[in-house]
Each structure stands twice: as C-alpha cells, then as structure tokens.
PDB file of C-alpha atoms in Angstrom:
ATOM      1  CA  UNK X 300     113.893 113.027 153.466  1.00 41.00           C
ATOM      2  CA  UNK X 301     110.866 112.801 155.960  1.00 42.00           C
ATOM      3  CA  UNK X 302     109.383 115.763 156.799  1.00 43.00           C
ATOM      4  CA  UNK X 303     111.162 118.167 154.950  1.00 43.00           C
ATOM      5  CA  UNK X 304     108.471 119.479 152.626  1.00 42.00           C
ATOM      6  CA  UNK X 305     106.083 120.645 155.591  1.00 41.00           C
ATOM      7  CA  UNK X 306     108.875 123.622 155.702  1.00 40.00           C
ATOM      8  CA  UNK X 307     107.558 125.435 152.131  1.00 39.00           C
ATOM      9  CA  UNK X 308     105.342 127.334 154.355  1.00 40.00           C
ATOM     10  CA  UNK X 309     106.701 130.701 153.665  1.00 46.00           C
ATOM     11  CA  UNK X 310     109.659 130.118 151.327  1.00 54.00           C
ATOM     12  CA  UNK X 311     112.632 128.922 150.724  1.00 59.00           C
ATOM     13  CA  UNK X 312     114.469 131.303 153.468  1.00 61.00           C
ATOM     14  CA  UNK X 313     112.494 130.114 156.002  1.00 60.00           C
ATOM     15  CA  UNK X 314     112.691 126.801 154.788  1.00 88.00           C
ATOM     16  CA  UNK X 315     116.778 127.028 154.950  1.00 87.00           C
ATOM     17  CA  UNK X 316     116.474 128.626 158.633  1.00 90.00           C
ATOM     18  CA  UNK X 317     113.873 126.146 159.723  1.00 91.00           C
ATOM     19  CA  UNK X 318     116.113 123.029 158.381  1.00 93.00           C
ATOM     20  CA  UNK X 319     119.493 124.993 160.316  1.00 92.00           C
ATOM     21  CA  UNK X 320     117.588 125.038 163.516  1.00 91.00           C
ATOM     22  CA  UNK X 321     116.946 120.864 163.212  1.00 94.00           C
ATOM     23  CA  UNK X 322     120.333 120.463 161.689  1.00 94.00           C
ATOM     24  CA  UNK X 323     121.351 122.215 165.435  1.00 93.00           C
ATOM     25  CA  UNK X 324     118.639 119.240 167.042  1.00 93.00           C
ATOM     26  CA  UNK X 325     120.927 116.416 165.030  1.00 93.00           C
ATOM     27  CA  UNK X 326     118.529 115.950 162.515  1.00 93.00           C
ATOM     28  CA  UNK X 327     120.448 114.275 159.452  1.00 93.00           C
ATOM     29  CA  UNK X 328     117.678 114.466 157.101  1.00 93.00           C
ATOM     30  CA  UNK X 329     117.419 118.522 157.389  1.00 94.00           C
ATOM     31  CA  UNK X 330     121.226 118.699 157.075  1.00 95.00           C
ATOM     32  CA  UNK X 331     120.959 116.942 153.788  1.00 94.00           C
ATOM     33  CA  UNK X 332     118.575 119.974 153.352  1.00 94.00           C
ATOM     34  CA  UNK X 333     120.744 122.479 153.914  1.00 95.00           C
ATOM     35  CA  UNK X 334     123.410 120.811 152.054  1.00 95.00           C
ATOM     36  CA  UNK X 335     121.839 121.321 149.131  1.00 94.00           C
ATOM     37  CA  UNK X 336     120.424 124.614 149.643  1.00 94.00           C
ATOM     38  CA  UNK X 337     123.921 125.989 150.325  1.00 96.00           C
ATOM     39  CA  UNK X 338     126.523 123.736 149.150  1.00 95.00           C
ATOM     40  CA  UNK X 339     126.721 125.084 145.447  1.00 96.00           C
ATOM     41  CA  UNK X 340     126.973 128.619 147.045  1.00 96.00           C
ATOM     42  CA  UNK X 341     129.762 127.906 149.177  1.00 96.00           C
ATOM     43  CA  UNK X 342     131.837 126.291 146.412  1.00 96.00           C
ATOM     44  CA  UNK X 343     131.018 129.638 144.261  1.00 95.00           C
ATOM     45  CA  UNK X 344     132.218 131.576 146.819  1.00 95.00           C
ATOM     46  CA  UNK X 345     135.256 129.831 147.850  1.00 95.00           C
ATOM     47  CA  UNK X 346     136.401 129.316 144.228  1.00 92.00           C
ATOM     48  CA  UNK X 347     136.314 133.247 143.666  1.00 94.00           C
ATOM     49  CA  UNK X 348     138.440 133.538 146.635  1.00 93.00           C
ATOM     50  CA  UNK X 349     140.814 130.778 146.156  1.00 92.00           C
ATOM     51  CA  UNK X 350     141.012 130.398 142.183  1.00 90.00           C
ATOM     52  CA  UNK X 351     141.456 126.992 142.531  1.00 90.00           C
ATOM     53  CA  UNK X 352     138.533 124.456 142.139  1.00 92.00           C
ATOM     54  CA  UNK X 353     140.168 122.135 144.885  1.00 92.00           C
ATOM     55  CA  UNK X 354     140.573 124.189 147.459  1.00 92.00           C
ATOM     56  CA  UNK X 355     137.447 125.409 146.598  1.00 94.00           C
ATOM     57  CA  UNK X 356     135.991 121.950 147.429  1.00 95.00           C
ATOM     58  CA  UNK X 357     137.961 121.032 150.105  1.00 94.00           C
ATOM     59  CA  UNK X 358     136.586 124.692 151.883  1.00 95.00           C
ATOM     60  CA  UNK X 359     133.363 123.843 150.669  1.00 96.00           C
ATOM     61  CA  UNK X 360     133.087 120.219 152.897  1.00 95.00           C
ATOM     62  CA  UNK X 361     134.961 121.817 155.644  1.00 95.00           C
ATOM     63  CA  UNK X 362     132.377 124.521 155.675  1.00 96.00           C
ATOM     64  CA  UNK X 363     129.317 122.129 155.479  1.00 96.00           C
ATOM     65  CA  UNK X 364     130.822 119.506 158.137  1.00 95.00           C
ATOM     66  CA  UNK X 365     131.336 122.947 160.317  1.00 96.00           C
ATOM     67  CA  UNK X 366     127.428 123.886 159.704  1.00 96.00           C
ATOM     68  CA  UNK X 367     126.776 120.292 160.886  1.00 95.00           C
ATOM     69  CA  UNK X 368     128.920 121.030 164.137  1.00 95.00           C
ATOM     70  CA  UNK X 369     127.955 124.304 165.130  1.00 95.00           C
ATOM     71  CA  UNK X 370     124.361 124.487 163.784  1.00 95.00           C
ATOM     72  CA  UNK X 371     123.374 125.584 167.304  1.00 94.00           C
ATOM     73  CA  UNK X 372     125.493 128.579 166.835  1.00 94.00           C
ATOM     74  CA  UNK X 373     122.675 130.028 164.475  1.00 92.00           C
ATOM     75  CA  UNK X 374     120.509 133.078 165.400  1.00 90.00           C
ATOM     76  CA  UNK X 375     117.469 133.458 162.983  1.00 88.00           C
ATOM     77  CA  UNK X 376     117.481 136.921 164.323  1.00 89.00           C
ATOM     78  CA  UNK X 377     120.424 137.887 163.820  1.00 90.00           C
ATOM     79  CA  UNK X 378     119.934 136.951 160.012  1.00 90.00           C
ATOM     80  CA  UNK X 379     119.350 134.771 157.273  1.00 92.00           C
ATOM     81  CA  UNK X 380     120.407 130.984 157.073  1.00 93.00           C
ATOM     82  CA  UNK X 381     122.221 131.720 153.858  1.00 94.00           C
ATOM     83  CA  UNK X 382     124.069 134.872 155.355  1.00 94.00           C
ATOM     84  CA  UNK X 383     125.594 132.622 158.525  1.00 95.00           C
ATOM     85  CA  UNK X 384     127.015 129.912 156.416  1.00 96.00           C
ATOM     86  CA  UNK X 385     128.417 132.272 153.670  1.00 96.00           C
ATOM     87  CA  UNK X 386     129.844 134.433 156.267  1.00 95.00           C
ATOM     88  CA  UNK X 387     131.471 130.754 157.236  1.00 96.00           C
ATOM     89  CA  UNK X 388     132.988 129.852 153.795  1.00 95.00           C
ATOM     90  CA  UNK X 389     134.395 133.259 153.583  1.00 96.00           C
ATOM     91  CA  UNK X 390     135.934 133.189 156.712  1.00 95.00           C
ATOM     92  CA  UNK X 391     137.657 129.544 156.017  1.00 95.00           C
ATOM     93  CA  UNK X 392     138.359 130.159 152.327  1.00 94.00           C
ATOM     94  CA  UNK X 393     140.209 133.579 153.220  1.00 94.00           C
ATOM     95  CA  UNK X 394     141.771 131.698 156.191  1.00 93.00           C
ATOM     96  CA  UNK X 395     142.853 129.105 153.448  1.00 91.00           C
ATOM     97  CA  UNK X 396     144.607 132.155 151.463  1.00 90.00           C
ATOM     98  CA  UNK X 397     145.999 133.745 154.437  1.00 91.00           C
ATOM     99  CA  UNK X 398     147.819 130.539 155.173  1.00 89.00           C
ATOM    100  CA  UNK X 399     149.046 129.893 152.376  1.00 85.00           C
ATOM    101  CA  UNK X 400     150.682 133.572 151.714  1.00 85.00           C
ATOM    102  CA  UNK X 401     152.065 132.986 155.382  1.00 84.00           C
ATOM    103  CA  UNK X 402     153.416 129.163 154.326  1.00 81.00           C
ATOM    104  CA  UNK X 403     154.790 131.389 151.043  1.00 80.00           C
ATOM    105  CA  UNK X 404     156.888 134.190 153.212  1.00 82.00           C
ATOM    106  CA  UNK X 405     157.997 131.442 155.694  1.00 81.00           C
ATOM    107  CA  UNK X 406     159.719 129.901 152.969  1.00 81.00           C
ATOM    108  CA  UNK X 407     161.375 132.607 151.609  1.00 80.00           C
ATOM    109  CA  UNK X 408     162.141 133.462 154.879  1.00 79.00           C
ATOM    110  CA  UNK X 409     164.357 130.502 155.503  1.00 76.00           C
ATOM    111  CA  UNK X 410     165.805 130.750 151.434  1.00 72.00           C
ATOM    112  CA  UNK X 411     167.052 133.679 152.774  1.00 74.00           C
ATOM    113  CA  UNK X 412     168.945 132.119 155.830  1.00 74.00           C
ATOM    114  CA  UNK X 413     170.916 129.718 154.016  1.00 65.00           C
ATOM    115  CA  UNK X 414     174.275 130.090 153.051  1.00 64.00           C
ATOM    116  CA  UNK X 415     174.939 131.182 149.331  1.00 59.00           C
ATOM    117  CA  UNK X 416     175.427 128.095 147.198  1.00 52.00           C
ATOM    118  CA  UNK X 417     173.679 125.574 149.678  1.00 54.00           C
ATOM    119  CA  UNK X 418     171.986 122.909 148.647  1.00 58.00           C
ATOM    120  CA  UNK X 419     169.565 120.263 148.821  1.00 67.00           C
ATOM    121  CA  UNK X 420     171.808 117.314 150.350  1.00 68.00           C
ATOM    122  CA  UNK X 421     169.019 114.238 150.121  1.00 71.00           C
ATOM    123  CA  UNK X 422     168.815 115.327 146.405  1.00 71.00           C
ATOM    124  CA  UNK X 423     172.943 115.399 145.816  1.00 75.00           C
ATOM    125  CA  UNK X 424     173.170 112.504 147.582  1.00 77.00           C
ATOM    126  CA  UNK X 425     170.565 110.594 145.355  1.00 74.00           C
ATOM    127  CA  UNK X 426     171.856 112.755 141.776  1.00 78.00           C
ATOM    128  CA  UNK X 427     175.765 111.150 142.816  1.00 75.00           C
ATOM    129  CA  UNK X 428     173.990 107.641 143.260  1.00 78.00           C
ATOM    130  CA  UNK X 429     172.383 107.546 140.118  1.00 81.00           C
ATOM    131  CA  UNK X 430     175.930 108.645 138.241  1.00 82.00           C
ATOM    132  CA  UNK X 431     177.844 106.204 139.795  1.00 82.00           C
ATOM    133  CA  UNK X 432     175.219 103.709 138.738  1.00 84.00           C
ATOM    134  CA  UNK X 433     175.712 104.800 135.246  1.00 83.00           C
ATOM    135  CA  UNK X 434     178.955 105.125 135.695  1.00 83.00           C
ATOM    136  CA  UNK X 435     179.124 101.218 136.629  1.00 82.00           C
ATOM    137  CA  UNK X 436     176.622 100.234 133.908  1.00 86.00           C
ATOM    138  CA  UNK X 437     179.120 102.271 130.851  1.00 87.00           C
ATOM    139  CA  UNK X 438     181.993 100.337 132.502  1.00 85.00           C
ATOM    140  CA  UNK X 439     180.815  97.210 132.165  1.00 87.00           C
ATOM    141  CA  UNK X 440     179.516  97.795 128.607  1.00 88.00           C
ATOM    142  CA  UNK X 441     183.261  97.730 127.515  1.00 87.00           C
ATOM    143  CA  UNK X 442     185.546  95.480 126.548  1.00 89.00           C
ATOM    144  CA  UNK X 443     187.950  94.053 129.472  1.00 87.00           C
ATOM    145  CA  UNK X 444     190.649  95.506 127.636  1.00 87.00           C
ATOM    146  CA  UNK X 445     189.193  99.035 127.571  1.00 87.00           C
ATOM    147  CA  UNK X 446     188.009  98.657 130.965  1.00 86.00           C
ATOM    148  CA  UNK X 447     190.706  97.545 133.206  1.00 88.00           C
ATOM    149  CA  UNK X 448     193.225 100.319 132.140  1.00 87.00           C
ATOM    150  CA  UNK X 449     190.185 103.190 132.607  1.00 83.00           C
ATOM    151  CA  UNK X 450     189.501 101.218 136.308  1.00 84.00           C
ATOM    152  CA  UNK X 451     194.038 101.776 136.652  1.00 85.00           C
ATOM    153  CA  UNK X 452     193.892 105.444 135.736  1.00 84.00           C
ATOM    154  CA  UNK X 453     190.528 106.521 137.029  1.00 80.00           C
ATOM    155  CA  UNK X 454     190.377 104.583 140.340  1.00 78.00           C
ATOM    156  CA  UNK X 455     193.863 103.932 141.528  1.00 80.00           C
ATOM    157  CA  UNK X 456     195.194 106.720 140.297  1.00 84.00           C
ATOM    158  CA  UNK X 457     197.944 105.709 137.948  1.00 83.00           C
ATOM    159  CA  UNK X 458     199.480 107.092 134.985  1.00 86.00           C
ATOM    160  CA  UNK X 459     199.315 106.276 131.544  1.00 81.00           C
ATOM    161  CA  UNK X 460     202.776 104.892 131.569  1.00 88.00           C
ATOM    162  CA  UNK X 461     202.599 102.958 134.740  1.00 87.00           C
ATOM    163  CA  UNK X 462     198.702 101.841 133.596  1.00 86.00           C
ATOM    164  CA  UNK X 463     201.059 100.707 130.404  1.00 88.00           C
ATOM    165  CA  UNK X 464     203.723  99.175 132.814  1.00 88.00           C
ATOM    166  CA  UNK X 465     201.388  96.940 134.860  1.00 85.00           C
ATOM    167  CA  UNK X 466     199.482  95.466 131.831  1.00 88.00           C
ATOM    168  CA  UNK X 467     202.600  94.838 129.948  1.00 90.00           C
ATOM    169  CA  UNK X 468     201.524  96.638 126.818  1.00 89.00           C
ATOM    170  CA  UNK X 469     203.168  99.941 124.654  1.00 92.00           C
ATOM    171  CA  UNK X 470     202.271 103.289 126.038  1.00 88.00           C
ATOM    172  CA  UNK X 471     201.020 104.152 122.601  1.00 89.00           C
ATOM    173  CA  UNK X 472     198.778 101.138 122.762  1.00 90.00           C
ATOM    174  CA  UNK X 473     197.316 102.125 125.836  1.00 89.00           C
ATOM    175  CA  UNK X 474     196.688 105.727 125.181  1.00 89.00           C
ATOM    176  CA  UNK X 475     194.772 104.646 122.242  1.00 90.00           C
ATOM    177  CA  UNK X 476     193.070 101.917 123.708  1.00 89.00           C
ATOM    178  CA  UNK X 477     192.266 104.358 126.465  1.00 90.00           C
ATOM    179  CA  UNK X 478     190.929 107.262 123.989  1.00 91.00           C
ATOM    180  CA  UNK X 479     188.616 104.624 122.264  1.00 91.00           C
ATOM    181  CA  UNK X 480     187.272 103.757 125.779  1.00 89.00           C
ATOM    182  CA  UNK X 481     186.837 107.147 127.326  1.00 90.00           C
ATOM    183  CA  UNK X 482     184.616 107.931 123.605  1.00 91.00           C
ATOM    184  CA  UNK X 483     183.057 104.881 124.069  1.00 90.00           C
ATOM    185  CA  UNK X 484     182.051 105.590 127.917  1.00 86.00           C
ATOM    186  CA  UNK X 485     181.114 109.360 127.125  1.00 88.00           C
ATOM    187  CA  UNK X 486     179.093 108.016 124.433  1.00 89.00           C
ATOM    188  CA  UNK X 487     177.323 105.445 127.039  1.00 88.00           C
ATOM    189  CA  UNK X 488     176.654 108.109 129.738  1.00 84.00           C
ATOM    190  CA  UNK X 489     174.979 110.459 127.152  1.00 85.00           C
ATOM    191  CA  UNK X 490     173.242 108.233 125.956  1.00 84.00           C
ATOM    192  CA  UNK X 491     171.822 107.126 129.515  1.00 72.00           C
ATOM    193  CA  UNK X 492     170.652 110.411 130.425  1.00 55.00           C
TER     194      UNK X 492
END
C-alpha cells in the first residue's frame, strides 16, 4: 500500500480518518486501510446483533462496500472514523433484524388467511406422484397371476366374483390369490418408504 504509513503521524484515529477522507478521493489503497482497521469491528458488532455468523458477514461486506460508496459522506468533525462506520453496521445489521421479524409476521399473517386444512398443492401433487410410482414398481414386482386380478378389482372396479368370472378361476382361488398379493404389495410399499 503506497503511502499509507506517512499517516502514523498522530495515531491510529487519525490515521483511520485520514485514510476515510482518501477512501472519499477513490483511493483503493487507503480503503484497503480502512478495511482492515474496521472490518473485524463491524463483524463483532453485527454478530452481537444478528447471532448468526453469516449474516454477520454478509452485513459486514455490505457495510465496507457502503464505506467505499459514501466515504464522502464523512465529517471528521462531527466524529471519529471508527464512530461513522459503526454507526453504519448498526444501522444495516438492525435493518437486517427488522426485516426479518417483518418477513416473520408477514408469514404468519398469510397462515392465518388460509382456509383450515389447506395445503401445499405443488407438494401433494409431487407426494401422489411418488405413490403411484411405487405403487407401479410393487405391481410389477408380482407375479402376473397376483397382478392382473389386483389391476380387475383395484382399477376397474370389479368384484371378487366377477374378477373370478373373467379369469375363469374359483372365487376361493382368487380371494386367496388376491390376499397373498395385497401382503405381498403392502409388504413392497413399506418396504419402499
């Protein structure tokens, strides 16, 4: 960093103040400065606000990129290099909190506007997809035999004498074969979740 040692003159305050007044002149090198004068300052302060270390750092580079941008804004007179940027982080970081407890009430806001029982419909949509698909998968772990008269019953509707009737086999037959399979598929779907 050129030149930045010449500031030592009186201290490190007037070194941070001196380096804010070039940061306000575009100078990069005193901005680097004044990073590192204040940046482990800000963080402190935004993580006892915040109590949470990355919010805390995401204040802490919004801060420093708005010391960068408004440098110009700083009156020496009116106080201390360290007091203008602090007053900054607090300002964003309590911002930060405010918005969130806003975001926070919005939300239970509009939980409060829907209808009992409503729900999330992307969610059921994708819940009923995945069931069907392991639906699908059970069926077509059993045996043609098991499957076809579950497919009869299940998906066209029929009895267990006319699933019996169209297959050509005993109704006692069928119930059993029918029993094994719905076991057999319950046993699938458990095991698939």
């Amino acid at each position: 960093m050129t030149g930045v040692g010449v500031l030592h003159r009186s201290g490190p305050q007037d070194r941070a103040e001196d380096l804010l007044v070039r940061v306000a002149r575009g100078d990069k090198d005193a901005f680097a400065g004044v990073y590192d004068a204040f940046s482990r300052a800000v963080m402190g302060l935004a993580c006892r606000i915040l109590r949470d270390p990355a919010q805390a750092e995401e204040v802490t580079q919004d801060v420093m990129i708005e010391v960068w941008r408004t440098a110009d804004r700083y009156v020496p007179e009116r106080g201390s290099a360290k007091a203008w940027v602090l007053t900054l982080a607090h300002r964003r970081a309590v911002d930060r909190v405010r918005a969130a407890h806003a975001g926070s009430e919005r939300e239970q806001r509009a939980r409060a506007l829907l209808p009992e029982g409503a729900f999330d419909v992307v969610a059921e949509t994708a819940e009923h997809h995945d069931e069907q698909r392991r639906v699908y998968r059970c069926l077509a772990s059993l045996s043609r035999s098991q499957r076809v008269p579950l497919v009869l019953a299940y998906y066209q509707g029929l009895t267990y004498l006319e699933v019996a009737h169209a297959l050509s086999t005993p109704v006692g037959t069928m119930k059993s074969r029918m029993r094994a399979a719905l076991r057999q598929l319950r046993a699938c779907m458990e095991a698939g979740r």
